[in-house]
CSV table of C-alpha atoms in Angstrom, one decimal:
chain,number,residue,atom,x,y,z
A,1,MET,CA,0.0,0.0,0.0
A,2,SER,CA,2.8,2.5,0.8
A,3,ASN,CA,4.4,1.7,-2.5
A,4,ILE,CA,1.3,3.2,-4.2
A,5,PHE,CA,0.7,6.1,-1.7
A,6,PHE,CA,3.9,8.1,-2.6
A,7,PRO,CA,3.6,8.2,-6.3
A,8,LEU,CA,-0.2,9.1,-6.0
A,9,PHE,CA,0.5,11.8,-3.5
A,10,SER,CA,3.3,13.3,-5.8
A,11,ILE,CA,0.9,13.4,-8.7
A,12,MET,CA,-1.8,15.0,-6.7
A,13,CYS,CA,0.7,17.7,-5.6
A,14,LEU,CA,1.8,18.4,-9.1
A,15,ILE,CA,-1.8,18.6,-10.4
A,16,SER,CA,-2.8,21.1,-7.7
A,17,CYS,CA,0.0,23.5,-8.4
A,18,SER,CA,-1.1,26.9,-9.3
A,19,ASN,CA,0.1,29.3,-12.0
A,20,ASN,CA,0.1,32.1,-9.4
A,21,HIS,CA,3.6,31.0,-8.5
A,22,LEU,CA,5.4,32.3,-11.6
A,23,GLY,CA,9.1,33.1,-12.0
A,24,PRO,CA,12.0,31.7,-10.2
A,25,ALA,CA,11.6,30.0,-6.8
A,26,GLY,CA,7.9,30.8,-6.9
A,27,SER,CA,8.3,34.6,-6.8
A,28,GLY,CA,4.8,35.0,-8.3
A,29,ILE,CA,3.1,37.9,-9.8
A,30,GLU,CA,2.0,39.5,-6.5
A,31,GLY,CA,3.7,42.7,-5.6
A,32,VAL,CA,4.3,46.1,-7.2
A,33,TRP,CA,5.6,46.4,-10.7
A,34,ARG,CA,6.9,49.6,-12.3
A,35,LEU,CA,6.3,50.3,-15.9
A,36,TYR,CA,9.7,51.1,-17.5
A,37,GLU,CA,8.8,50.9,-21.2
A,38,TYR,CA,6.1,50.2,-23.7
A,39,GLY,CA,6.1,49.7,-27.4
A,40,GLY,CA,4.0,49.0,-30.5
A,41,SER,CA,3.5,50.0,-34.2
A,42,PRO,CA,1.1,52.6,-35.7
A,43,GLY,CA,1.2,50.3,-38.9
A,44,TYR,CA,4.8,51.0,-40.0
A,45,GLY,CA,8.0,50.7,-38.1
A,46,TYR,CA,8.2,49.9,-34.4
A,47,TYR,CA,8.5,52.3,-31.5
A,48,VAL,CA,9.6,51.8,-27.9
A,49,VAL,CA,9.0,54.5,-25.3
A,50,ALA,CA,11.0,54.7,-22.1
A,51,VAL,CA,9.0,55.5,-19.0
A,52,PRO,CA,10.7,57.6,-16.3
A,53,GLY,CA,10.5,56.5,-12.7
A,54,GLN,CA,8.7,59.6,-11.7
A,55,PRO,CA,5.8,60.0,-11.6
A,56,LEU,CA,5.4,56.4,-10.8
A,57,GLN,CA,3.4,54.2,-13.2
A,58,SER,CA,2.8,50.8,-11.7
A,59,LEU,CA,0.5,47.8,-11.3
A,60,THR,CA,0.1,46.2,-7.8
A,61,PHE,CA,-1.2,42.6,-7.8
A,62,ASN,CA,-2.3,41.1,-4.6
A,63,LYS,CA,-2.9,37.4,-3.6
A,64,LYS,CA,-6.6,37.7,-3.6
A,65,GLY,CA,-6.9,38.6,-7.3
A,66,ALA,CA,-7.1,42.4,-7.1
A,67,VAL,CA,-5.0,44.7,-9.2
A,68,ASN,CA,-4.5,48.4,-8.7
A,69,THR,CA,-3.0,50.9,-11.2
A,70,GLN,CA,-1.0,54.0,-10.5
A,71,GLY,CA,-0.3,56.6,-13.2
A,72,ASP,CA,-2.2,57.9,-16.1
A,73,GLN,CA,-0.3,55.7,-18.7
A,74,LEU,CA,-1.8,52.5,-17.4
A,75,ASN,CA,-5.4,53.7,-16.8
A,76,GLY,CA,-6.9,52.8,-20.2
A,77,VAL,CA,-5.3,49.4,-20.8
A,78,PHE,CA,-5.4,48.1,-17.3
A,79,ALA,CA,-8.8,49.5,-16.2
A,80,PHE,CA,-10.2,46.3,-14.7
A,81,PRO,CA,-9.8,45.8,-10.9
A,82,PHE,CA,-9.3,42.0,-10.8
A,83,TYR,CA,-6.9,39.5,-12.6
A,84,ARG,CA,-6.4,35.9,-13.0
A,85,VAL,CA,-3.3,34.0,-14.4
A,86,VAL,CA,-4.1,31.1,-16.7
A,87,THR,CA,-2.4,28.7,-19.1
A,88,VAL,CA,-3.8,28.6,-22.7
A,89,GLN,CA,-2.1,26.2,-25.2
A,90,ASP,CA,1.1,26.2,-23.1
A,91,GLU,CA,1.3,29.9,-22.9
A,92,LEU,CA,0.7,32.1,-19.9
A,93,LYS,CA,-2.1,34.6,-20.0
A,94,ILE,CA,-3.3,37.3,-17.7
A,95,GLU,CA,-7.0,37.9,-17.7
A,96,PHE,CA,-8.3,41.3,-16.5
A,97,LEU,CA,-11.8,41.0,-14.9
A,98,ALA,CA,-14.5,43.5,-14.0
A,99,ASP,CA,-15.8,41.1,-11.3
A,100,LYS,CA,-13.7,38.6,-9.2
A,101,LYS,CA,-16.2,35.8,-9.8
A,102,GLN,CA,-16.5,36.5,-13.5
A,103,GLU,CA,-16.3,33.3,-15.7
A,104,SER,CA,-14.8,34.6,-18.9
A,105,ALA,CA,-12.2,37.4,-19.2
A,106,VAL,CA,-13.1,40.9,-20.5
A,107,ASN,CA,-9.5,41.3,-21.6
A,108,TYR,CA,-6.6,38.9,-21.6
A,109,MET,CA,-2.9,39.4,-22.6
A,110,ARG,CA,0.2,37.2,-22.9
A,111,LEU,CA,2.3,37.1,-19.8
A,112,GLU,CA,6.0,36.5,-19.3
A,113,ILE,CA,7.9,36.8,-16.1
A,114,VAL,CA,11.7,36.3,-16.0
A,115,GLY,CA,13.3,37.1,-12.6
A,116,ASP,CA,12.1,40.6,-11.6
A,117,THR,CA,11.0,41.6,-15.1
A,118,MET,CA,7.4,41.2,-16.4
A,119,HIS,CA,6.3,41.6,-20.0
A,120,ILE,CA,2.5,42.0,-20.7
A,121,ARG,CA,1.7,41.7,-24.4
A,122,PRO,CA,-1.8,42.8,-25.6
A,123,THR,CA,-3.4,41.0,-28.6
A,124,CYS,CA,-2.3,43.2,-31.5
A,125,PHE,CA,-0.7,42.7,-34.9
A,126,GLU,CA,2.1,45.0,-34.3
A,127,GLY,CA,3.7,43.3,-31.2
A,128,CYS,CA,2.6,45.7,-28.6
A,129,HIS,CA,4.2,45.3,-25.2
A,130,TYR,CA,4.3,46.7,-21.6
A,131,SER,CA,7.5,45.9,-19.7
A,132,PHE,CA,7.7,46.2,-15.9
A,133,VAL,CA,10.2,45.7,-13.2
A,134,ARG,CA,9.4,44.4,-9.7
A,135,ILE,CA,9.9,47.2,-7.0
A,136,ARG,CA,8.3,45.4,-4.1
């Protein structure tokens, strides 16, 4: 019986793992992220705009699924007060929600976290992106 218990327990632990623990050593998405650049294309070429540290432009994600914005450069794109991280076809996505219990996303974007850097890429043909660095 004990020979079966350990493999079953291990499988159950792997299945129950959450995508909320992104990045190295489970650093997760929770915390304060400062916008340091954004980019896109108006139909020709590609532009990248550096964002100064002051006034602060940031997203704050908490463990209960709420997200707060600070700064006028984030108000339009990140206007929804809740978020959920999901995996869709082996790709991480962040869904922004109007209501915490909402079944389907109002808006979702590709998500990539490497160390203390996060890239959020809205769906657009020009390869739009928002790049953040963790500050807390």
